[in-house]
Structures are given as C-alpha cells and as structure tokens.
mmCIF file of C-alpha atoms in Angstrom:
data_model
loop_
_atom_site.group_PDB
_atom_site.id
_atom_site.type_symbol
_atom_site.label_atom_id
_atom_site.label_comp_id
_atom_site.label_asym_id
_atom_site.label_seq_id
_atom_site.Cartn_x
_atom_site.Cartn_y
_atom_site.Cartn_z
ATOM 1 C CA MET T 1 -40.706 -25.073 10.125
ATOM 2 C CA SER T 2 -37.708 -25.221 12.468
ATOM 3 C CA PHE T 3 -34.400 -26.579 11.153
ATOM 4 C CA THR T 4 -31.461 -28.147 12.951
ATOM 5 C CA ILE T 5 -28.234 -26.213 12.378
ATOM 6 C CA HIS T 6 -25.227 -28.501 12.721
ATOM 7 C CA ASN T 7 -21.586 -27.902 13.379
ATOM 8 C CA TRP T 8 -19.659 -28.380 10.150
ATOM 9 C CA GLN T 9 -17.588 -31.288 11.439
ATOM 10 C CA ASP T 10 -20.741 -33.276 12.230
ATOM 11 C CA ILE T 11 -21.710 -33.401 8.545
ATOM 12 C CA ALA T 12 -18.359 -32.877 6.790
ATOM 13 C CA ASN T 13 -17.857 -36.542 5.869
ATOM 14 C CA ASN T 14 -20.938 -36.383 3.638
ATOM 15 C CA TYR T 15 -19.510 -33.603 1.459
ATOM 16 C CA SER T 16 -16.492 -33.608 -0.822
ATOM 17 C CA GLY T 17 -17.920 -32.675 -4.233
ATOM 18 C CA THR T 18 -18.542 -28.989 -4.942
ATOM 19 C CA LEU T 19 -17.993 -25.872 -2.829
ATOM 20 C CA LEU T 20 -19.855 -22.699 -3.824
ATOM 21 C CA LEU T 21 -18.721 -19.413 -2.262
ATOM 22 C CA GLY T 22 -20.832 -16.268 -2.053
ATOM 23 C CA ASN T 23 -20.169 -12.776 -0.741
ATOM 24 C CA GLY T 24 -20.650 -13.918 2.849
ATOM 25 C CA ALA T 25 -17.445 -15.935 2.515
ATOM 26 C CA SER T 26 -15.529 -12.794 1.567
ATOM 27 C CA ARG T 27 -17.179 -10.804 4.356
ATOM 28 C CA ALA T 28 -16.071 -13.466 6.852
ATOM 29 C CA VAL T 29 -12.485 -12.845 5.749
ATOM 30 C CA ASP T 30 -12.625 -9.034 5.821
ATOM 31 C CA ALA T 31 -15.511 -6.768 6.820
ATOM 32 C CA ARG T 32 -14.703 -4.392 3.962
ATOM 33 C CA PHE T 33 -16.354 -6.864 1.613
ATOM 34 C CA GLY T 34 -19.652 -6.003 3.257
ATOM 35 C CA TYR T 35 -19.776 -2.953 0.989
ATOM 36 C CA GLU T 36 -22.545 -1.668 -1.152
ATOM 37 C CA SER T 37 -22.043 -2.319 -4.886
ATOM 38 C CA LEU T 38 -18.884 -0.935 -6.472
ATOM 39 C CA VAL T 39 -20.947 1.665 -8.303
ATOM 40 C CA ASP T 40 -22.746 2.709 -5.111
ATOM 41 C CA HIS T 41 -19.414 2.923 -3.288
ATOM 42 C CA ALA T 42 -17.967 5.070 -6.057
ATOM 43 C CA PHE T 43 -21.060 7.299 -6.110
ATOM 44 C CA ASN T 44 -21.267 7.674 -2.331
ATOM 45 C CA HIS T 45 -17.581 8.572 -2.114
ATOM 46 C CA GLY T 46 -17.634 11.121 -4.917
ATOM 47 C CA LEU T 47 -15.645 9.004 -7.375
ATOM 48 C CA LEU T 48 -18.084 9.356 -10.294
ATOM 49 C CA THR T 49 -18.292 12.547 -12.331
ATOM 50 C CA ASP T 50 -21.598 13.576 -13.889
ATOM 51 C CA ASP T 51 -20.652 12.305 -17.348
ATOM 52 C CA VAL T 52 -19.625 8.918 -15.951
ATOM 53 C CA GLN T 53 -22.903 8.649 -14.040
ATOM 54 C CA SER T 54 -24.737 9.393 -17.291
ATOM 55 C CA LEU T 55 -23.014 6.372 -18.901
ATOM 56 C CA PHE T 56 -24.364 4.025 -16.233
ATOM 57 C CA SER T 57 -27.818 5.545 -16.696
ATOM 58 C CA PHE T 58 -27.676 5.310 -20.492
ATOM 59 C CA PHE T 59 -26.696 1.638 -20.486
ATOM 60 C CA ARG T 60 -29.109 0.883 -17.617
ATOM 61 C CA THR T 61 -26.537 -1.030 -15.633
ATOM 62 C CA GLU T 62 -24.506 -0.943 -12.432
ATOM 63 C CA ASP T 63 -21.812 -3.196 -13.898
ATOM 64 C CA PHE T 64 -18.513 -1.311 -13.830
ATOM 65 C CA GLU T 65 -16.824 -3.810 -16.148
ATOM 66 C CA LEU T 66 -19.490 -3.445 -18.841
ATOM 67 C CA VAL T 67 -19.388 0.360 -18.914
ATOM 68 C CA LEU T 68 -15.595 0.400 -18.825
ATOM 69 C CA ARG T 69 -15.329 -2.088 -21.689
ATOM 70 C CA LEU T 70 -17.878 -0.282 -23.891
ATOM 71 C CA VAL T 71 -16.197 3.105 -23.502
ATOM 72 C CA TRP T 72 -12.745 1.494 -23.920
ATOM 73 C CA GLN T 73 -13.819 -0.127 -27.170
ATOM 74 C CA ALA T 74 -15.344 3.127 -28.457
ATOM 75 C CA SER T 75 -12.167 5.032 -27.631
ATOM 76 C CA ASN T 76 -9.995 2.476 -29.425
ATOM 77 C CA VAL T 77 -12.254 2.428 -32.492
ATOM 78 C CA ASN T 78 -12.037 6.211 -32.747
ATOM 79 C CA GLN T 79 -8.289 6.092 -32.338
ATOM 80 C CA SER T 80 -7.843 3.388 -35.004
ATOM 81 C CA LEU T 81 -9.902 5.427 -37.492
ATOM 82 C CA ASN T 82 -8.090 8.671 -36.599
ATOM 83 C CA ILE T 83 -11.331 10.229 -35.388
ATOM 84 C CA PRO T 84 -10.569 13.158 -33.056
ATOM 85 C CA ASP T 85 -12.480 12.382 -29.887
ATOM 86 C CA ASN T 86 -10.766 13.283 -26.625
ATOM 87 C CA ARG T 87 -14.070 13.242 -24.812
ATOM 88 C CA THR T 88 -14.582 9.480 -25.214
ATOM 89 C CA HIS T 89 -11.047 8.707 -24.091
ATOM 90 C CA ASP T 90 -11.338 11.075 -21.144
ATOM 91 C CA ALA T 91 -14.580 9.347 -20.118
ATOM 92 C CA TYR T 92 -12.848 5.967 -20.309
ATOM 93 C CA VAL T 93 -10.038 7.234 -18.076
ATOM 94 C CA ARG T 94 -12.511 8.566 -15.529
ATOM 95 C CA VAL T 95 -14.484 5.280 -15.434
ATOM 96 C CA ARG T 96 -11.253 3.286 -15.122
ATOM 97 C CA ASP T 97 -9.815 5.492 -12.388
ATOM 98 C CA SER T 98 -13.105 5.368 -10.467
ATOM 99 C CA LEU T 99 -13.070 1.572 -10.600
ATOM 100 C CA ILE T 100 -9.429 1.419 -9.532
ATOM 101 C CA GLN T 101 -10.072 3.682 -6.553
ATOM 102 C CA ALA T 102 -13.188 1.738 -5.546
ATOM 103 C CA VAL T 103 -11.238 -1.532 -5.596
ATOM 104 C CA ARG T 104 -8.388 0.050 -3.612
ATOM 105 C CA ASP T 105 -10.888 1.246 -1.000
ATOM 106 C CA ILE T 106 -12.570 -2.128 -0.611
ATOM 107 C CA HIS T 107 -10.120 -4.946 -1.332
ATOM 108 C CA PRO T 108 -7.516 -5.919 1.304
ATOM 109 C CA GLU T 109 -3.922 -6.665 0.409
ATOM 110 C CA TYR T 110 -2.737 -10.252 0.814
ATOM 111 C CA GLN T 111 -0.700 -9.555 3.945
ATOM 112 C CA GLU T 112 -3.836 -8.309 5.697
ATOM 113 C CA ILE T 113 -5.586 -11.683 5.394
ATOM 114 C CA SER T 114 -2.645 -14.085 5.027
ATOM 115 C CA ALA T 115 -3.093 -15.495 8.547
ATOM 116 C CA GLN T 116 -6.455 -16.925 7.432
ATOM 117 C CA MET T 117 -5.112 -18.589 4.308
ATOM 118 C CA PRO T 118 -4.054 -21.937 5.869
ATOM 119 C CA ALA T 119 -7.593 -22.562 7.179
ATOM 120 C CA ILE T 120 -9.162 -21.484 3.872
ATOM 121 C CA TYR T 121 -6.818 -23.697 1.876
ATOM 122 C CA ASN T 122 -7.469 -26.725 4.116
ATOM 123 C CA PHE T 123 -11.215 -26.273 3.665
ATOM 124 C CA VAL T 124 -11.133 -25.729 -0.099
ATOM 125 C CA LYS T 125 -8.836 -28.664 -0.874
ATOM 126 C CA ARG T 126 -11.328 -31.216 0.515
ATOM 127 C CA PHE T 127 -13.618 -30.598 -2.482
ATOM 128 C CA ASN T 128 -13.316 -31.735 -6.079
ATOM 129 C CA THR T 129 -14.460 -28.333 -7.325
ATOM 130 C CA ALA T 130 -14.486 -24.851 -5.806
ATOM 131 C CA ILE T 131 -16.631 -22.113 -7.326
ATOM 132 C CA SER T 132 -16.507 -18.474 -6.269
ATOM 133 C CA LEU T 133 -19.287 -16.102 -7.293
ATOM 134 C CA ASN T 134 -17.141 -13.235 -6.000
ATOM 135 C CA TYR T 135 -14.739 -11.236 -8.152
ATOM 136 C CA ASP T 136 -12.197 -10.802 -5.319
ATOM 137 C CA LEU T 137 -8.866 -12.603 -5.030
ATOM 138 C CA ILE T 138 -9.495 -14.856 -2.031
ATOM 139 C CA LEU T 139 -10.033 -18.130 -3.900
ATOM 140 C CA TYR T 140 -7.184 -17.334 -6.289
ATOM 141 C CA TRP T 141 -4.885 -16.573 -3.356
ATOM 142 C CA SER T 142 -5.753 -19.978 -1.880
ATOM 143 C CA VAL T 143 -4.730 -21.564 -5.211
ATOM 144 C CA MET T 144 -1.416 -19.704 -5.060
ATOM 145 C CA TYR T 145 -0.944 -20.596 -1.392
ATOM 146 C CA GLY T 146 -1.444 -24.292 -2.110
ATOM 147 C CA LYS T 147 1.435 -24.336 -4.590
ATOM 148 C CA ASN T 148 3.835 -23.969 -1.658
ATOM 149 C CA VAL T 149 2.213 -26.605 0.579
ATOM 150 C CA ARG T 150 3.699 -30.094 0.330
ATOM 151 C CA ASP T 151 0.634 -32.171 1.117
ATOM 152 C CA ARG T 152 0.187 -34.027 -2.210
ATOM 153 C CA CYS T 153 -2.930 -31.960 -2.944
ATOM 154 C CA SER T 154 -3.247 -29.426 -5.733
ATOM 155 C CA LEU T 155 -5.585 -26.523 -6.383
ATOM 156 C CA LYS T 156 -5.855 -25.531 -10.040
ATOM 157 C CA ASP T 157 -7.809 -22.754 -11.700
ATOM 158 C CA CYS T 158 -7.292 -24.324 -15.135
ATOM 159 C CA PHE T 159 -5.185 -21.469 -16.510
ATOM 160 C CA VAL T 160 -1.951 -22.706 -18.089
ATOM 161 C CA ASP T 161 0.657 -20.031 -18.851
ATOM 162 C CA GLY T 162 -2.017 -17.419 -18.277
ATOM 163 C CA VAL T 163 -4.548 -18.918 -20.730
ATOM 164 C CA PHE T 164 -7.597 -21.007 -19.815
ATOM 165 C CA CYS T 165 -7.268 -24.678 -20.751
ATOM 166 C CA ASP T 166 -10.187 -25.675 -22.981
ATOM 167 C CA ASP T 167 -9.685 -29.311 -21.998
ATOM 168 C CA TRP T 168 -10.158 -28.395 -18.341
ATOM 169 C CA GLU T 169 -11.596 -31.776 -17.351
ATOM 170 C CA ARG T 170 -8.245 -33.509 -17.866
ATOM 171 C CA LEU T 171 -6.757 -31.354 -15.100
ATOM 172 C CA ARG T 172 -8.795 -33.262 -12.526
ATOM 173 C CA LYS T 173 -6.306 -36.108 -12.739
ATOM 174 C CA PRO T 174 -3.613 -35.743 -10.058
ATOM 175 C CA ILE T 175 -0.031 -35.729 -11.360
ATOM 176 C CA ARG T 176 3.503 -35.705 -9.954
ATOM 177 C CA GLY T 177 2.650 -37.922 -7.000
ATOM 178 C CA ASN T 178 -0.341 -35.890 -5.838
ATOM 179 C CA ILE T 179 -3.340 -37.730 -4.420
ATOM 180 C CA SER T 180 -6.060 -35.135 -5.107
ATOM 181 C CA SER T 181 -6.872 -32.182 -7.341
ATOM 182 C CA THR T 182 -9.363 -29.385 -6.758
ATOM 183 C CA LEU T 183 -10.425 -27.304 -9.742
ATOM 184 C CA ALA T 184 -11.347 -23.669 -9.044
ATOM 185 C CA PHE T 185 -13.656 -21.591 -11.248
ATOM 186 C CA TYR T 186 -14.945 -18.012 -11.270
ATOM 187 C CA PRO T 187 -18.416 -17.926 -12.915
ATOM 188 C CA HIS T 188 -18.586 -14.140 -12.535
ATOM 189 C CA GLY T 189 -14.940 -13.576 -13.413
ATOM 190 C CA SER T 190 -12.278 -12.212 -11.113
ATOM 191 C CA LEU T 191 -9.987 -9.252 -10.624
ATOM 192 C CA VAL T 192 -7.166 -11.502 -11.756
ATOM 193 C CA LEU T 193 -8.748 -11.996 -15.202
ATOM 194 C CA ALA T 194 -8.558 -9.518 -18.086
ATOM 195 C CA ARG T 195 -9.136 -9.209 -21.820
ATOM 196 C CA ASN T 196 -7.207 -7.274 -24.434
ATOM 197 C CA LEU T 197 -8.070 -5.325 -27.570
ATOM 198 C CA VAL T 198 -8.634 -8.455 -29.669
ATOM 199 C CA GLU T 199 -10.860 -10.064 -26.992
ATOM 200 C CA GLU T 200 -8.204 -12.523 -25.813
ATOM 201 C CA GLU T 201 -8.759 -13.476 -22.175
ATOM 202 C CA LEU T 202 -5.917 -14.105 -19.767
ATOM 203 C CA LYS T 203 -4.863 -14.289 -16.146
ATOM 204 C CA ILE T 204 -2.701 -11.452 -14.841
ATOM 205 C CA ALA T 205 0.619 -12.609 -13.404
ATOM 206 C CA GLY T 206 1.872 -11.474 -10.018
ATOM 207 C CA ASN T 207 3.059 -12.684 -6.619
ATOM 208 C CA TYR T 208 1.112 -12.736 -3.367
ATOM 209 C CA HIS T 209 2.001 -9.339 -2.027
ATOM 210 C CA GLY T 210 2.006 -7.330 -5.235
ATOM 211 C CA LEU T 211 -0.819 -8.980 -7.135
ATOM 212 C CA LEU T 212 -3.562 -6.440 -6.420
ATOM 213 C CA GLU T 213 -1.324 -3.539 -7.426
ATOM 214 C CA SER T 214 -0.146 -5.449 -10.528
ATOM 215 C CA ILE T 215 -3.783 -5.839 -11.563
ATOM 216 C CA LEU T 216 -4.547 -2.149 -11.141
ATOM 217 C CA GLN T 217 -1.381 -1.157 -13.006
ATOM 218 C CA THR T 218 -2.334 -3.518 -15.847
ATOM 219 C CA TRP T 219 -5.667 -1.709 -16.195
ATOM 220 C CA GLN T 220 -3.818 1.608 -16.360
ATOM 221 C CA THR T 221 -1.835 0.544 -19.429
ATOM 222 C CA GLU T 222 -5.061 0.917 -21.491
ATOM 223 C CA ARG T 223 -4.252 -2.413 -23.184
ATOM 224 C CA TYR T 224 -6.527 -4.490 -20.932
ATOM 225 C CA VAL T 225 -9.874 -4.258 -19.177
ATOM 226 C CA PRO T 226 -11.010 -6.422 -16.250
ATOM 227 C CA LEU T 227 -13.100 -9.531 -16.753
ATOM 228 C CA PHE T 228 -15.710 -9.791 -14.034
ATOM 229 C CA VAL T 229 -19.438 -9.283 -13.574
ATOM 230 C CA SER T 230 -20.115 -7.237 -10.458
ATOM 231 C CA GLU T 231 -23.748 -6.147 -10.558
ATOM 232 C CA GLY T 232 -26.988 -6.355 -12.505
ATOM 233 C CA THR T 233 -30.145 -8.374 -12.975
ATOM 234 C CA ALA T 234 -30.025 -12.078 -13.789
ATOM 235 C CA GLN T 235 -30.478 -11.392 -17.511
ATOM 236 C CA GLN T 236 -27.816 -8.688 -17.516
ATOM 237 C CA LYS T 237 -25.388 -11.063 -15.845
ATOM 238 C CA ILE T 238 -26.199 -13.876 -18.275
ATOM 239 C CA ASN T 239 -25.642 -11.474 -21.191
ATOM 240 C CA ALA T 240 -22.249 -10.540 -19.767
ATOM 241 C CA ILE T 241 -21.354 -14.204 -19.269
ATOM 242 C CA GLN T 242 -22.258 -15.028 -22.867
ATOM 243 C CA ASN T 243 -19.946 -12.236 -24.024
ATOM 244 C CA SER T 244 -16.914 -14.007 -22.533
ATOM 245 C CA SER T 245 -15.366 -17.248 -23.714
ATOM 246 C CA TYR T 246 -14.170 -18.186 -20.218
ATOM 247 C CA LEU T 247 -17.355 -17.245 -18.357
ATOM 248 C CA ASN T 248 -19.519 -18.948 -20.944
ATOM 249 C CA THR T 249 -17.449 -22.139 -20.704
ATOM 250 C CA VAL T 250 -17.884 -22.213 -16.934
ATOM 251 C CA TYR T 251 -21.611 -21.539 -17.294
ATOM 252 C CA ARG T 252 -22.272 -24.003 -20.120
ATOM 253 C CA GLU T 253 -19.766 -26.791 -19.407
ATOM 254 C CA VAL T 254 -18.657 -26.720 -15.777
ATOM 255 C CA LEU T 255 -21.733 -25.877 -13.693
ATOM 256 C CA PRO T 256 -24.020 -28.577 -15.165
ATOM 257 C CA THR T 257 -21.456 -31.385 -14.791
ATOM 258 C CA LEU T 258 -20.477 -31.301 -11.138
ATOM 259 C CA SER T 259 -20.853 -33.868 -8.359
ATOM 260 C CA PRO T 260 -24.192 -34.662 -6.671
ATOM 261 C CA ASP T 261 -23.209 -33.104 -3.338
ATOM 262 C CA LEU T 262 -22.890 -29.349 -2.873
ATOM 263 C CA VAL T 263 -21.737 -27.087 -0.035
ATOM 264 C CA ILE T 264 -22.801 -23.454 -0.102
ATOM 265 C CA TYR T 265 -20.920 -20.992 2.070
ATOM 266 C CA GLY T 266 -21.960 -17.356 2.296
ATOM 267 C CA TRP T 267 -24.359 -17.236 -0.646
ATOM 268 C CA GLY T 268 -27.676 -15.499 -0.048
ATOM 269 C CA LEU T 269 -29.474 -17.190 -2.992
ATOM 270 C CA TRP T 270 -30.924 -13.883 -4.121
ATOM 271 C CA GLU T 271 -33.058 -13.739 -7.229
ATOM 272 C CA GLN T 272 -30.425 -12.113 -9.455
ATOM 273 C CA ASP T 273 -28.083 -15.105 -9.007
ATOM 274 C CA LEU T 274 -30.496 -18.042 -9.078
ATOM 275 C CA TYR T 275 -29.589 -18.792 -12.690
ATOM 276 C CA ILE T 276 -26.411 -20.285 -11.166
ATOM 277 C CA LEU T 277 -28.502 -22.728 -9.138
ATOM 278 C CA ASP T 278 -30.550 -23.491 -12.233
ATOM 279 C CA ARG T 279 -27.367 -24.587 -14.032
ATOM 280 C CA LEU T 280 -26.133 -26.550 -11.026
ATOM 281 C CA ALA T 281 -29.444 -28.418 -10.937
ATOM 282 C CA CYS T 282 -28.410 -30.109 -14.194
ATOM 283 C CA SER T 283 -25.716 -31.921 -12.177
ATOM 284 C CA GLY T 284 -28.379 -34.020 -10.459
ATOM 285 C CA ILE T 285 -27.619 -32.661 -7.014
ATOM 286 C CA GLN T 286 -28.883 -34.950 -4.266
ATOM 287 C CA ARG T 287 -27.422 -33.412 -1.114
ATOM 288 C CA VAL T 288 -26.768 -29.772 -0.138
ATOM 289 C CA ALA T 289 -25.177 -28.210 2.942
ATOM 290 C CA VAL T 290 -25.768 -24.492 3.482
ATOM 291 C CA SER T 291 -23.990 -22.228 5.949
ATOM 292 C CA VAL T 292 -26.162 -20.193 8.321
ATOM 293 C CA HIS T 293 -25.166 -17.010 10.135
ATOM 294 C CA ASN T 294 -26.480 -16.333 13.648
ATOM 295 C CA GLN T 295 -28.899 -19.301 13.628
ATOM 296 C CA ASP T 296 -31.175 -17.489 11.189
ATOM 297 C CA GLN T 297 -34.261 -19.726 10.900
ATOM 298 C CA ALA T 298 -35.943 -17.341 8.454
ATOM 299 C CA TYR T 299 -32.980 -17.781 6.127
ATOM 300 C CA CYS T 300 -33.200 -21.571 6.517
ATOM 301 C CA ASN T 301 -36.859 -21.513 5.514
ATOM 302 C CA ARG T 302 -36.174 -19.368 2.456
ATOM 303 C CA VAL T 303 -33.255 -21.582 1.388
ATOM 304 C CA TYR T 304 -35.358 -24.714 1.827
ATOM 305 C CA GLN T 305 -38.071 -23.305 -0.415
ATOM 306 C CA VAL T 306 -35.597 -22.206 -3.111
ATOM 307 C CA MET T 307 -33.714 -25.499 -3.038
ATOM 308 C CA THR T 308 -36.784 -27.664 -3.367
ATOM 309 C CA GLN T 309 -38.058 -25.421 -6.150
ATOM 310 C CA PHE T 310 -34.899 -25.817 -8.222
ATOM 311 C CA LEU T 311 -33.622 -29.238 -7.118
ATOM 312 C CA GLY T 312 -36.825 -31.091 -6.281
ATOM 313 C CA ASP T 313 -38.329 -32.155 -2.978
ATOM 314 C CA ARG T 314 -36.109 -35.242 -2.735
ATOM 315 C CA VAL T 315 -32.918 -33.258 -2.220
ATOM 316 C CA HIS T 316 -31.400 -33.651 1.249
ATOM 317 C CA ILE T 317 -30.578 -30.298 2.868
ATOM 318 C CA ASP T 318 -28.265 -29.789 5.842
ATOM 319 C CA PHE T 319 -27.647 -26.470 7.554
ATOM 320 C CA PHE T 320 -24.442 -25.714 9.438
ATOM 321 C CA HIS T 321 -23.115 -22.834 11.513
ATOM 322 C CA SER T 322 -20.987 -20.527 9.397
ATOM 323 C CA ASN T 323 -18.532 -20.003 12.277
ATOM 324 C CA SER T 324 -18.184 -23.658 13.278
ATOM 325 C CA PRO T 325 -14.659 -25.099 13.463
ATOM 326 C CA GLY T 326 -13.146 -26.437 10.256
ATOM 327 C CA CYS T 327 -15.287 -24.589 7.762
ATOM 328 C CA TRP T 328 -13.948 -21.826 5.530
ATOM 329 C CA ASN T 329 -11.622 -19.569 7.584
ATOM 330 C CA ASN T 330 -12.493 -21.106 10.951
ATOM 331 C CA VAL T 331 -9.618 -23.127 12.363
ATOM 332 C CA ALA T 332 -10.504 -26.742 13.138
#
C-alpha cells in the first residue's frame, strides 16, 4: 500500500490535542542523540569497569538508572547499619561517574541548541498536552523558554516548587490572562527529575545555561539519583514505571485520558515501547498524524499496521514530512 505524505501545514488544523515525541525528535535537534544506548556508549568508550559490567549482567538490564539506584540503596543501607563495605560504595561511584560521563558525551548544552527553541516552543504550544518519551532536556527547556515569552500561552510540566502536583488536571485552566495551557509530561522520566534517600521525587532547579551541569553535580552529592528509564524490554520499563510515583501517575492517569487526536513526531513505535500506545488507546483516539523521514513508505506501512492493531481500523491516519515547515524545529 502506498501512502500520501503531507506537509505539516496541510493537516495542522486537524490536530491540537496531544503531541508525542520520540528519539527522532531529539535527533532532529542534535545528531548526538542518534547514539547507541547509554550503556553501549559507556561500554564502547571504556567507561565501564569489569565489576560495573557484572552488575548490569547480574540484574539483566541495560537501564543505568536501575543499576545506579540499586547499588546506591545498598551502599546507604550498609552505611546506616555501620557495615564496613567500601566495595559497594566504590561500585556505586563508578556506576554514577560512568553515567555522568556518558551524559556529558551525548547531551548538548542549552546554548548549542538555543537557536532552535523558538520553533520548538511554537510547535509545542499548539497542543493541549506534550509527552516526551526521551529523558533529555529538550521538552523541559521549551517549558522554561515559554516562561519568558509574552504570548498569553503557558507550558507547564505540573511541578510546583519542585514537587509534582497530584491535582495536575486543574493546571489545564489558563490563569493570569493566558488564553491556553499546554501540560508537559515525561512518561520515562527525565534528567531533570531525581529522587532522594526516602524516595521523594523532585525536579532539579537550575537556569538555562547551567542546568545540565547542575543536574550532574546533584548526582555527585550522593543524596539523589536520577529518575528516568533509558533502556530495557517493555516489562522492564513497566516495572520501573511502577516503582515511581510520578511515572506511575503519568502512566495510569495521564496517558489514558488525553484528547482523541494525536501527533507523533520521531517515535519509531518499536515493540519495547508499544505499551505506551496501549495506554493511549484508552483515550479513544480517532485521528493520528505521524512524522515520516525521507518518504519512508515501509515505515508508513508498519505504522499503519501497528495503529490499526492498537486503535482499531476506524482510526484516521495522516503521514507528514518530518522536515516540513512549522513542525517541531522546522521554522514555518
């Protein structure tokens, strides 16, 4: 089957509900996001010692956050019980430092992508809800950027004074003379999120230019670990989500209650992430627009099959060029 691939502006008026961002969105902003997994990057660049590699093997995971948190908790338990155990703490430090270096290698600083932020912000603000499956800072930076734009629109990630607002739905109502509100969520967490020794979850404070370094320095204090899910099978990711109050709220409350129109930009719809689509299907989605890179008809066919499988054969599916004017970081 051959599919028509539109320019974004030809179909844009039909979509204002939910925007879902995958890794392709990050790669469009900076090619460094086209990396292998964080663990593979760390392994291929000699960042993982043999004992750290054995931890990933033992827990049968490639999720940096999971291994870091487990070793961090073990080290703190030993310390609280006055159990001499330098080896566990040393392993934690090596896992943490490997993760920090991997993030430094891969993630751009704000000033390197700031020229793209106006276009990204203008695209994101047209939707009621923006969801990023990526753990990077791009969506969060667009939220921060919007705070300084006087256009009577607001982007909110539902964290108030660094803590997630349980009554997040009330934040949809525009206030202070604004005419629209876009709520942003991170179903797989984000570099900007962390949890402390008593499992409290919070957003790390920082300004545009120093935020990435503030995050890495916060990890180095040994009082916090990052809150994001980077790799793993679908079940491993669901297990990680259920272990977090914030991630579980997004999964259980937000994803099934969104609008009936959905725009997907840069998401490959691979098997390990289809549980996200399964939750979104509960929203009664009727119309979907999916970005396509390089007029890839094979991708269109695969997406069509997945969409009809999860959303039913009555769903309307549009495809649009990922580099067309007005979408994501492409200037209108």
